[in-house]
XYZ file of C-alpha atoms in Angstrom:
720
model
C 34.983 29.884 -32.406
C 31.978 27.633 -33.121
C 28.840 29.596 -33.863
C 25.879 29.080 -31.498
C 23.665 27.402 -34.153
C 26.343 24.785 -34.957
C 27.052 24.181 -31.293
C 23.349 23.784 -30.586
C 22.980 21.287 -33.450
C 25.923 19.273 -32.168
C 24.475 19.258 -28.656
C 21.103 18.093 -29.972
C 22.755 15.377 -32.073
C 24.728 14.185 -29.039
C 21.576 13.993 -26.942
C 19.733 12.155 -29.726
C 22.555 9.591 -29.983
C 22.540 9.097 -26.221
C 18.772 8.596 -26.257
C 19.052 6.052 -29.089
C 21.741 4.127 -27.197
C 19.612 3.976 -24.036
C 16.549 2.914 -26.034
C 18.525 0.095 -27.658
C 19.858 -0.995 -24.269
C 16.308 -1.145 -22.917
C 15.297 -3.322 -25.864
C 18.223 -5.633 -25.082
C 17.072 -5.856 -21.480
C 13.643 -7.048 -22.604
C 15.253 -9.751 -24.727
C 17.400 -10.991 -21.834
C 14.459 -11.007 -19.409
C 12.285 -13.007 -21.794
C 15.090 -15.516 -22.341
C 15.650 -16.348 -18.683
C 12.179 -15.656 -17.225
C 9.522 -15.941 -19.953
C 6.609 -15.519 -17.493
C 7.643 -11.967 -16.610
C 6.006 -8.993 -18.290
C 8.262 -5.974 -18.888
C 7.307 -2.290 -18.927
C 7.705 -0.265 -22.118
C 9.637 2.332 -20.087
C 12.027 1.359 -17.330
C 13.580 3.717 -14.847
C 17.171 4.786 -15.477
C 18.123 7.078 -12.608
C 15.400 5.995 -10.201
C 15.730 2.693 -8.359
C 13.838 0.666 -5.818
C 14.149 1.960 -2.276
C 16.891 0.292 -0.315
C 14.829 0.821 2.826
C 11.080 0.835 2.022
C 9.209 2.771 4.688
C 5.862 2.001 6.256
C 3.996 4.626 8.285
C 2.161 3.771 11.500
C -0.099 6.240 13.323
C -1.909 5.635 16.601
C -4.739 7.764 18.033
C -3.565 10.737 15.992
C -5.178 14.074 16.763
C -4.604 17.826 16.640
C -5.744 20.311 19.263
C -5.866 23.964 18.220
C -5.012 26.893 20.462
C -8.707 27.785 20.918
C -9.450 24.319 22.297
C -11.059 22.885 19.153
C -10.073 19.431 17.943
C -9.860 19.056 14.143
C -8.547 15.486 14.194
C -9.451 12.769 16.648
C -8.142 9.239 17.191
C -7.013 8.288 13.687
C -5.133 4.970 13.700
C -3.740 2.751 10.972
C -0.760 2.304 8.693
C 0.395 3.031 5.150
C 2.599 0.471 3.432
C 5.420 0.919 0.908
C 4.638 0.266 -2.715
C 1.011 1.290 -2.203
C -0.836 4.467 -3.114
C -3.331 5.695 -0.530
C -6.184 8.159 -1.065
C -7.286 10.293 1.897
C -10.921 11.265 1.381
C -13.738 12.837 3.312
C -16.318 15.628 3.214
C -15.292 19.271 3.576
C -13.997 20.043 7.057
C -13.136 16.426 7.871
C -9.467 17.298 8.463
C -7.886 15.618 5.427
C -5.139 18.193 4.915
C -4.671 18.514 8.678
C -4.104 14.775 8.955
C -1.444 14.903 6.240
C 0.247 17.904 7.874
C 0.410 16.026 11.173
C 1.933 12.979 9.461
C 4.773 14.971 7.910
C 5.350 17.326 10.859
C 3.943 20.479 9.276
C 1.039 21.005 11.709
C 2.842 23.592 13.826
C -0.385 25.535 14.354
C -1.670 23.094 16.985
C -0.726 20.481 19.548
C -0.406 16.955 18.184
C -1.715 14.024 20.172
C -0.999 10.382 19.467
C 2.073 8.948 17.805
C 3.576 8.631 14.319
C 6.286 6.034 13.707
C 8.056 4.624 10.677
C 8.982 0.985 10.118
C 7.521 0.062 13.501
C 9.642 2.601 15.350
C 12.991 1.909 13.676
C 12.940 5.376 12.087
C 11.774 8.666 13.601
C 10.355 11.800 12.018
C 13.594 13.895 12.091
C 15.431 11.082 10.316
C 12.627 10.724 7.790
C 12.475 14.439 6.961
C 15.074 14.126 4.235
C 13.339 11.140 2.702
C 9.968 12.892 2.470
C 8.469 14.833 -0.379
C 5.471 17.140 -0.030
C 3.558 18.466 -3.046
C 1.452 21.522 -2.087
C -1.953 22.143 -3.594
C -0.796 25.386 -5.227
C 1.558 25.011 -8.176
C 4.732 26.571 -6.750
C 7.263 26.446 -9.592
C 9.905 28.682 -11.184
C 7.981 30.458 -13.925
C 11.065 31.790 -15.778
C 12.637 28.338 -16.119
C 11.847 25.611 -18.611
C 10.208 22.380 -17.509
C 13.495 20.500 -17.663
C 15.400 23.216 -15.784
C 12.834 23.140 -12.968
C 13.284 19.403 -12.536
C 17.074 19.475 -12.941
C 17.754 22.172 -10.339
C 15.440 20.453 -7.876
C 17.428 17.259 -8.400
C 20.711 19.136 -7.890
C 19.594 20.725 -4.625
C 17.917 17.725 -3.035
C 20.086 14.777 -4.004
C 23.428 13.826 -2.401
C 26.117 16.405 -3.058
C 28.383 13.837 -4.717
C 25.748 12.547 -7.150
C 27.235 12.774 -10.676
C 25.506 14.951 -13.249
C 25.002 11.895 -15.471
C 22.886 10.260 -12.749
C 20.903 13.456 -12.193
C 20.236 13.714 -15.923
C 18.844 10.171 -15.844
C 16.666 11.072 -12.871
C 15.340 14.050 -14.836
C 14.638 11.764 -17.809
C 12.709 9.409 -15.526
C 10.574 12.226 -14.134
C 9.890 13.701 -17.569
C 8.896 10.317 -18.978
C 6.763 9.171 -16.067
C 4.955 12.514 -15.802
C 4.546 12.652 -19.621
C 6.423 15.940 -20.018
C 9.123 14.943 -22.506
C 7.497 16.861 -25.372
C 7.382 20.115 -23.346
C 10.729 19.841 -21.527
C 12.136 22.856 -23.419
C 9.084 25.079 -22.829
C 9.189 27.915 -20.285
C 6.654 27.277 -17.530
C 5.282 30.844 -17.600
C 2.660 32.389 -15.354
C -0.351 34.680 -15.290
C 1.306 37.567 -17.135
C 3.382 35.494 -19.548
C 1.635 32.514 -21.083
C 3.504 29.241 -20.833
C 2.458 25.625 -20.464
C -1.093 24.552 -19.624
C -2.520 24.167 -16.122
C -2.350 20.372 -16.210
C 1.267 20.453 -17.344
C 2.090 22.974 -14.644
C 0.580 20.606 -12.081
C 2.873 17.849 -13.326
C 5.906 20.109 -12.963
C 4.803 20.822 -9.386
C 4.804 17.087 -8.676
C 7.992 16.512 -10.658
C 9.938 18.874 -8.374
C 9.397 16.410 -5.530
C 9.937 13.275 -7.609
C 13.347 14.631 -8.666
C 14.418 14.352 -5.016
C 13.742 10.591 -5.163
C 11.748 10.555 -1.906
C 10.872 7.376 -0.063
C 7.590 8.817 1.234
C 5.542 11.209 -0.902
C 2.618 13.307 0.328
C 0.382 15.223 -2.079
C -2.301 17.760 -1.177
C -5.077 17.530 -3.791
C -2.804 16.988 -6.829
C -5.825 16.891 -9.164
C -7.440 20.172 -8.078
C -8.243 22.393 -11.056
C -7.719 19.573 -13.576
C -10.224 17.941 -15.886
C -11.009 14.256 -15.467
C -8.640 13.128 -18.230
C -5.671 15.106 -16.872
C -6.409 13.892 -13.339
C -6.388 10.296 -14.514
C -3.040 10.789 -16.260
C -1.450 12.342 -13.157
C -2.613 9.561 -10.812
C -1.626 6.889 -13.313
C 1.863 8.425 -13.460
C 2.138 8.375 -9.659
C 1.088 4.733 -9.584
C 4.223 3.941 -11.598
C 6.338 5.599 -8.917
C 4.771 3.309 -6.312
C 6.481 0.407 -8.093
C 9.760 1.681 -6.693
C 8.549 0.848 -3.148
C 7.616 4.490 -2.627
C 4.937 5.128 -0.014
C 2.445 7.574 -1.543
C -0.441 9.243 0.312
C -2.557 12.019 -1.123
C -5.635 14.052 -0.316
C -8.148 13.608 -3.112
C -11.563 15.215 -3.566
C -14.385 13.132 -5.092
C -12.532 11.407 -7.937
C -14.388 9.634 -10.707
C -14.460 5.836 -10.537
C -11.604 4.999 -13.005
C -9.326 7.293 -10.986
C -10.568 5.940 -7.647
C -9.827 2.383 -8.757
C -6.131 3.217 -9.274
C -5.602 3.588 -5.520
C -4.527 0.576 -3.509
C -5.985 1.822 -0.219
C -8.323 4.552 0.908
C -8.649 6.331 4.247
C -12.109 7.824 4.791
C -12.441 10.544 7.436
C -15.825 11.613 8.698
C -16.897 15.001 10.112
C -14.684 15.917 13.055
C -11.643 14.111 11.656
C -12.432 10.575 12.813
C -11.750 7.329 10.922
C -14.662 5.731 9.096
C -12.769 3.249 6.906
C -9.172 2.313 6.123
C -8.545 -0.513 3.710
C -8.412 -1.526 0.039
C -10.195 0.922 -2.225
C -12.021 -1.921 -3.959
C -13.432 -3.047 -0.622
C -14.890 0.297 0.481
C -18.163 -0.140 -1.394
C -18.651 -3.670 -0.059
C -17.985 -2.556 3.501
C -20.681 0.118 3.472
C -23.222 -1.988 1.604
C -22.732 -4.628 4.293
C -23.863 -2.001 6.798
C -27.165 -1.573 4.964
C -26.390 1.312 2.573
C -27.595 0.845 -0.997
C -25.797 2.399 -3.966
C -27.705 3.034 -7.221
C -26.214 1.347 -10.295
C -25.592 4.669 -12.036
C -23.845 6.260 -9.049
C -20.125 7.036 -8.892
C -18.800 5.055 -5.886
C -16.549 7.931 -4.783
C -19.460 10.403 -4.771
C -21.686 7.856 -3.065
C -19.143 7.334 -0.285
C -19.043 11.087 0.386
C -22.836 11.132 0.579
C -22.753 8.266 3.102
C -20.233 10.097 5.293
C -22.325 13.273 5.133
C -25.494 11.435 6.235
C -27.348 11.955 2.968
C -27.820 8.232 2.168
C -30.524 6.576 4.325
C -29.999 3.250 6.070
C -32.912 0.943 6.865
C -30.864 -1.426 9.036
C -29.678 1.270 11.433
C -32.422 2.978 13.352
C -31.986 6.732 13.777
C -28.828 6.652 11.661
C -26.389 9.512 12.169
C -22.936 9.901 10.534
C -21.288 9.831 13.992
C -22.402 6.200 14.347
C -19.966 5.181 11.600
C -17.001 5.853 13.906
C -18.081 3.303 16.516
C -19.050 0.772 13.837
C -15.571 1.008 12.324
C -13.901 0.433 15.711
C -15.830 -2.812 16.127
C -15.234 -4.082 12.578
C -11.768 -2.817 11.567
C -9.950 -5.931 12.812
C -11.972 -8.103 10.440
C -10.984 -6.092 7.342
C -8.389 -8.008 5.327
C -6.230 -5.333 3.774
C -3.884 -7.800 2.067
C -1.102 -5.619 3.407
C 1.851 -7.785 2.358
C 1.583 -9.166 -1.156
C 4.428 -11.616 -1.206
C 3.443 -13.575 -4.289
C 4.295 -17.277 -4.302
C 4.581 -17.055 -8.060
C 7.297 -14.426 -7.655
C 9.307 -16.715 -5.388
C 8.753 -19.650 -7.742
C 10.007 -17.469 -10.591
C 13.077 -16.681 -8.494
C 13.986 -20.347 -8.288
C 13.344 -20.771 -12.017
C 15.546 -17.775 -12.768
C 18.394 -19.084 -10.632
C 18.275 -22.476 -12.332
C 18.098 -20.912 -15.796
C 21.130 -18.704 -15.209
C 23.028 -21.558 -13.580
C 22.466 -23.684 -16.688
C 23.320 -20.927 -19.170
C 26.217 -19.313 -17.313
C 28.832 -21.693 -18.703
C 27.740 -20.738 -22.209
C 27.803 -17.011 -21.345
C 31.133 -17.042 -19.491
C 33.322 -18.136 -22.395
C 36.636 -17.608 -20.621
C 35.457 -19.144 -17.308
C 36.385 -15.977 -15.426
C 33.213 -15.990 -13.371
C 32.019 -12.740 -14.934
C 30.649 -11.442 -18.227
C 32.339 -8.686 -20.231
C 31.026 -6.612 -23.158
C 32.104 -9.133 -25.787
C 30.362 -11.999 -24.014
C 27.253 -9.877 -23.513
C 27.182 -9.136 -27.247
C 27.217 -12.866 -27.981
C 24.407 -13.405 -25.457
C 22.300 -10.729 -27.138
C 22.817 -12.396 -30.501
C 21.529 -15.690 -29.087
C 18.484 -13.717 -27.845
C 17.676 -12.645 -31.410
C 19.460 -9.289 -31.573
C 21.324 -8.761 -34.864
C 24.740 -7.113 -34.546
C 24.095 -4.985 -31.434
C 25.770 -1.572 -31.472
C 28.907 -1.490 -29.251
C 27.792 1.628 -27.362
C 24.395 0.068 -26.678
C 26.126 -3.098 -25.423
C 28.321 -0.996 -23.110
C 25.231 0.794 -21.783
C 23.509 -2.558 -21.257
C 26.536 -3.878 -19.345
C 26.602 -0.741 -17.210
C 22.938 -1.227 -16.279
C 23.445 -4.900 -15.412
C 26.653 -4.475 -13.395
C 25.850 -1.140 -11.753
C 28.647 0.727 -13.513
C 31.399 -1.922 -13.589
C 33.169 -3.267 -16.689
C 31.913 -6.766 -15.997
C 28.783 -8.429 -14.619
C 28.490 -11.378 -12.280
C 25.823 -14.044 -12.081
C 24.336 -12.230 -9.122
C 24.207 -8.950 -11.106
C 22.267 -10.722 -13.857
C 19.678 -12.050 -11.409
C 19.152 -8.653 -9.819
C 18.881 -6.968 -13.215
C 16.183 -9.321 -14.504
C 14.139 -8.785 -11.351
C 14.375 -5.031 -11.761
C 12.537 -5.436 -15.046
C 9.538 -7.058 -13.371
C 6.168 -5.354 -13.473
C 3.217 -6.531 -11.423
C 2.684 -10.135 -10.517
C 0.310 -11.674 -13.105
C -1.749 -13.281 -10.353
C -2.188 -10.182 -8.209
C -5.146 -7.864 -8.494
C -4.864 -4.184 -8.139
C -2.347 -1.588 -9.203
C 1.220 -0.889 -8.391
C 0.910 -2.202 -4.894
C 1.565 -5.753 -5.965
C 4.659 -4.695 -7.777
C 5.975 -2.738 -4.865
C 6.227 -5.795 -2.637
C 6.601 -8.799 -4.951
C 9.738 -7.766 -6.770
C 11.852 -6.900 -3.692
C 10.793 -10.195 -2.139
C 11.848 -12.032 -5.269
C 15.197 -10.246 -5.386
C 15.840 -11.043 -1.744
C 14.939 -14.679 -2.302
C 17.188 -15.072 -5.335
C 20.084 -13.422 -3.520
C 19.577 -15.912 -0.693
C 19.475 -18.837 -3.105
C 22.681 -17.694 -4.801
C 24.747 -16.771 -1.756
C 23.587 -19.084 1.064
C 25.922 -21.922 1.788
C 24.586 -25.444 2.415
C 23.140 -25.687 5.891
C 23.288 -21.911 6.452
C 20.279 -20.364 8.142
C 18.792 -17.167 6.733
C 20.039 -13.980 8.342
C 17.508 -12.073 10.410
C 17.520 -8.717 12.094
C 19.829 -7.032 9.617
C 20.530 -3.422 10.617
C 19.019 -0.752 8.444
C 21.494 1.323 6.410
C 21.836 5.044 6.960
C 18.755 6.828 5.739
C 20.131 10.371 5.882
C 22.201 11.293 2.835
C 24.723 14.150 2.655
C 22.999 17.064 0.951
C 24.883 19.903 -0.798
C 26.589 22.234 1.668
C 26.311 26.009 1.969
C 28.744 26.857 -0.834
C 27.340 24.165 -3.118
C 23.800 25.366 -2.569
C 24.897 28.936 -3.308
C 26.439 27.758 -6.576
C 23.314 25.857 -7.631
C 20.971 28.755 -6.790
C 23.293 31.179 -8.625
C 23.295 28.891 -11.652
C 19.516 28.778 -11.538
C 19.357 32.550 -11.153
C 21.567 32.985 -14.228
C 19.159 30.848 -16.260
C 16.325 33.164 -15.176
C 18.487 36.242 -15.812
C 18.831 35.385 -19.497
C 15.041 35.420 -19.895
C 14.445 38.769 -18.173
C 15.863 41.007 -20.910
C 12.548 42.704 -21.673
C 11.815 43.497 -18.037
C 15.352 44.793 -17.626
C 14.887 47.076 -20.642
C 11.679 48.445 -19.127
C 13.511 49.151 -15.856
C 16.266 50.965 -17.746
C 13.648 53.008 -19.575
C 12.135 54.111 -16.285
C 15.596 54.953 -14.968
C 16.289 57.027 -18.057
C 13.048 58.991 -17.676
C 13.598 59.633 -13.969
C 17.253 60.694 -14.224
C 16.595 62.797 -17.340
C 13.736 64.659 -15.689
C 15.744 65.427 -12.548
C 18.834 66.287 -14.600
C 16.960 68.797 -16.800
C 15.547 70.536 -13.722
C 18.981 70.764 -12.092
C 20.941 71.850 -15.182
C 23.276 74.710 -14.301
C 22.377 74.570 -10.617
C 25.065 72.240 -9.295
C 27.904 74.715 -9.108
C 29.857 75.331 -5.936
C 28.270 78.748 -5.389
C 24.730 77.582 -6.175
C 22.298 77.856 -3.299
C 20.290 74.979 -4.850
C 23.156 72.482 -4.689
C 22.137 70.768 -1.373
C 18.514 70.496 -2.464
C 19.471 69.213 -5.910
C 21.705 66.513 -4.488
C 18.978 65.630 -2.009
C 16.456 65.020 -4.796
C 19.090 63.167 -6.848
C 19.691 60.627 -4.097
C 15.983 60.249 -3.274
C 15.234 59.270 -6.894
C 18.120 56.823 -6.993
C 17.150 55.217 -3.675
C 13.497 54.851 -4.721
C 14.376 53.170 -8.012
C 16.912 50.806 -6.421
C 14.761 49.788 -3.469
C 11.538 49.226 -5.427
C 13.381 47.344 -8.181
C 14.949 45.016 -5.580
C 11.601 43.982 -4.118
C 11.188 41.344 -6.830
C 14.351 39.504 -5.765
C 12.625 37.955 -2.748
C 9.034 39.152 -2.995
C 8.259 37.113 -6.098
C 9.909 33.973 -4.708
C 8.506 33.783 -1.188
C 6.363 30.634 -1.800
C 9.256 28.852 -3.520
C 11.593 29.866 -0.688
C 9.191 28.439 1.894
C 8.915 25.221 -0.081
C 12.667 24.799 -0.502
C 13.561 25.815 3.059
C 11.081 23.223 4.363
C 13.027 20.640 2.362
C 16.341 21.513 3.996
C 17.690 24.257 1.742
C 19.836 26.705 3.721
C 18.206 30.096 4.290
C 21.614 31.779 4.240
C 22.600 30.085 0.983
C 19.333 31.089 -0.692
C 19.626 34.716 0.478
C 23.306 35.020 -0.428
C 22.896 33.562 -3.898
C 19.831 35.642 -4.725
C 21.504 38.847 -3.495
C 24.669 38.110 -5.484
C 22.565 37.377 -8.534
C 21.041 40.849 -8.296
C 24.372 42.696 -8.092
C 24.525 43.220 -11.856
C 21.024 44.739 -11.974
C 21.793 47.153 -9.110
C 25.087 48.103 -10.736
C 23.466 48.632 -14.130
C 20.570 50.662 -12.722
C 22.729 52.845 -10.455
C 25.485 53.577 -12.986
C 22.948 54.435 -15.712
C 21.085 56.796 -13.405
C 24.260 58.598 -12.259
C 25.732 58.810 -15.776
C 22.661 60.410 -17.359
C 22.279 62.870 -14.479
C 25.982 63.798 -14.603
C 25.907 64.401 -18.360
C 22.870 66.686 -18.117
C 23.963 68.730 -15.091
C 27.747 68.858 -15.739
C 28.844 69.581 -12.135
C 32.372 71.006 -11.650
C 33.706 67.733 -10.202
C 35.075 64.468 -11.656
C 32.500 61.807 -12.548
C 33.747 59.444 -9.819
C 32.795 61.975 -7.144
C 29.168 61.335 -8.086
C 29.498 57.702 -9.169
C 30.899 56.292 -5.912
C 28.352 57.802 -3.464
C 25.546 57.155 -5.957
C 26.468 53.490 -6.245
C 26.711 53.143 -2.477
C 23.225 54.618 -2.100
C 21.924 52.214 -4.762
C 23.289 49.144 -2.975
C 22.172 50.395 0.450
C 18.651 51.027 -0.861
C 18.628 47.596 -2.554
C 19.569 45.985 0.761
C 16.640 47.655 2.468
C 14.465 46.467 -0.416
C 15.609 42.885 0.247
C 14.742 43.206 3.929
C 11.336 44.754 3.299
C 10.398 42.125 0.702
C 11.391 39.372 3.144
C 9.382 40.581 6.158
C 6.398 42.367 4.608
C 3.697 40.905 2.390
C 4.161 41.658 -1.347
C 0.949 43.713 -1.610
C 2.254 46.079 1.113
C 5.952 45.980 0.251
C 5.936 48.789 -2.348
C 4.129 51.192 -0.013
C 6.486 50.341 2.834
C 9.525 50.866 0.593
C 8.369 54.273 -0.643
C 7.599 55.335 2.924
C 11.013 54.181 4.150
C 12.912 56.005 1.385
C 10.932 59.209 1.879
C 11.612 59.108 5.611
C 15.176 57.854 5.353
C 16.244 60.170 2.528
C 13.699 62.952 2.651
C 13.173 63.727 6.328
C 16.231 62.337 8.073
C 18.445 63.423 5.187
C 17.234 67.037 5.200
C 19.832 69.029 3.201
C 19.294 72.103 5.370
C 20.805 70.134 8.239
C 24.048 69.736 6.363
C 26.084 70.655 9.434
C 24.797 67.621 11.302
C 25.534 65.441 8.302
C 29.032 66.817 7.912
C 29.756 66.441 11.637
C 28.752 62.789 11.672
C 25.214 63.061 12.985
C 26.095 62.421 16.618
C 23.307 64.750 17.804
C 20.495 62.607 16.459
C 20.400 58.824 16.680
C 17.785 58.514 13.950
C 20.067 60.330 11.552
C 22.146 57.154 11.258
C 19.225 55.480 9.388
C 19.373 58.002 6.572
C 20.591 56.766 3.199
C 21.990 60.282 2.659
C 24.056 60.008 5.839
C 27.354 59.803 3.956
C 26.419 60.347 0.312
C 25.289 63.988 0.605
C 28.348 65.165 2.582
C 30.624 63.313 0.136
C 29.230 65.181 -2.869
C 29.116 68.528 -1.061
C 32.686 68.164 0.206
C 33.939 67.182 -3.241
C 32.222 70.173 -4.849
C 33.543 72.633 -2.236
C 37.072 71.247 -2.415
C 36.964 71.463 -6.204
C 35.837 75.094 -6.024
C 38.539 75.979 -3.498
C 41.203 74.307 -5.617
C 40.006 76.166 -8.694
C 40.030 79.506 -6.829
C 43.545 78.860 -5.485
C 44.784 78.000 -8.989
C 43.353 81.296 -10.289
C 45.086 83.329 -7.540
C 48.459 81.664 -8.223
C 48.187 82.310 -11.941
C 47.414 85.992 -11.387
C 50.382 86.273 -9.049
C 52.717 84.610 -11.564
C 51.474 86.843 -14.353
C 51.955 89.927 -12.190
C 55.495 88.835 -11.264
C 56.365 88.173 -14.911
C 55.125 91.665 -15.821
C 57.313 93.318 -13.188
C 60.433 91.515 -14.369
C 59.799 92.543 -17.955
C 59.352 96.186 -16.958
C 62.587 96.129 -14.997
C 64.480 94.933 -18.033
C 63.047 97.785 -20.099
C 63.859 100.356 -17.326
C 60.194 101.287 -17.269
C 60.104 101.024 -13.543
C 62.718 101.163 -10.812
C 63.968 97.773 -9.679
C 63.125 97.066 -6.044
């Protein structure tokens, strides 16, 4: 058997080789792109598992509002749209309804009545259909603290991607998330929490975002992703998200007074004034010019983002508007919003010109690439192409990886595959200003144009009105989700050894103390036997129930997050309960064993083990229920109260007759954890004593009979 160190070294070497192969393949891709399309710039890192959205999604909202139960309106008449491939900042002073607006957009505002309408792709998609394609990053960092950074991302990818997605693809998705969020160097570190130090706060925030990115959403909402971070960490997080926008992802986030370099990374900004009404919606670079055109003056040393918040709050004076009040900005925006040029669709002419150049270049070179005139390119022909691009003796595995990327997994690549591959390497259009927004629209347009140029027959008109493909993907089913959650639970289990040892220590102290007190008092004729068994089961039930509170109590926020994303409640509960079976079994058997050794009752060990284990599992089940319905800070008190009532009062040992008769006289007696356990132990002890007494009487009789026979033989007594 291979020792763990050697196995670990082999695994690390295998991963290192795989990483080197992928890196070489990426270098080859740059060479090919520069050969056929020299004007295109190529990113240093290119996505492996992620890909451009097959159906980019735009969000339209009309007269959006939210009316609370008390009659207050926290959002009023917000209209506009968010486009794919663009990153939008939602800003406003405190109480402007920024988070409320986002909750309404993604269907989470169940605490009020929504007014207005939200549509996707001009009504072609509805909210229920879009649910699976959405990702929502909460403000609080809800992550699995016992897992490593990579394990957090991997299990999220397993649960929220199609059930038939191969592990190799999921591993590439994880690599993309780790690279984009700059977490590669900490991927093996345990996240940790308040009690156990792990990664830093900024890194934890990235893991929180990475959980959603692993699901490859089409629309991503984030609630203050930079809260609690310094300016440098905030800039890194937003810069990472801007790279995701290049995949035609629609990204909207609530942001609170960012500094100017961070503010400039956003393509668009939505400004909400007090009362949740729109003040501005347009390019972030145009916000300052819009308000200065209204007569507001910004000092040269002022941060534009801070200055905008001051304008919305009414702090900045305006000489052009008499008796200026912040509420006036709403009406001004209604009259001027149609004149704001948002540059919503950045279909670059240069991109389409490059498409024609690329088609011509590949047409001219294809005869040289396709040596056997088969109409496709195999690995050998690709190797020759790479050598003409300046690559010296490319490694065969790297060539195979390159061919897989070009062809989409086939053993050969067509001319059309080559065109699509080169366009996937595009970054932003050199002529476009701004961030990832230009990339998000230009490249898909170029790909579509090149496909049309390659496939359209002479005289054929372009196809319009193509139906959208299915947006909903088959997620893992109940059994698959149970398996994934169990696998995740096992990874946590291996890191809870110290806590498990502490629990066993407490069990040892409790069972030893009770066992010492009851030593010699558990005989069949002992008057203390019912009371001793009563205390024995109370201690076991308390330990089992309180210990089981952590199974669901510590994971309530994560459960809410995952259930909102479509994870089955039944699968989560079943897997977590099954994952705790070993702990309940270990705790209960240890408790019973130590108590049995110290008290030495006149019964077999199994007569105590079976009822004790049943009490342990029953108490653990009540612990699960209590932790699920009661807040964690009250759960321990509720559990102790329930066990004391259920075992102590309802399981009164001096009412043994009722227990032995089945408890039909009192309905509440059926809630007692001692309902069956106490009669089982008492019956076993009594039956053992009766059997022992009967065996003694038979032995005396046999001895007496043997003595009479012996006397008869010796003529000491008269035979009968």
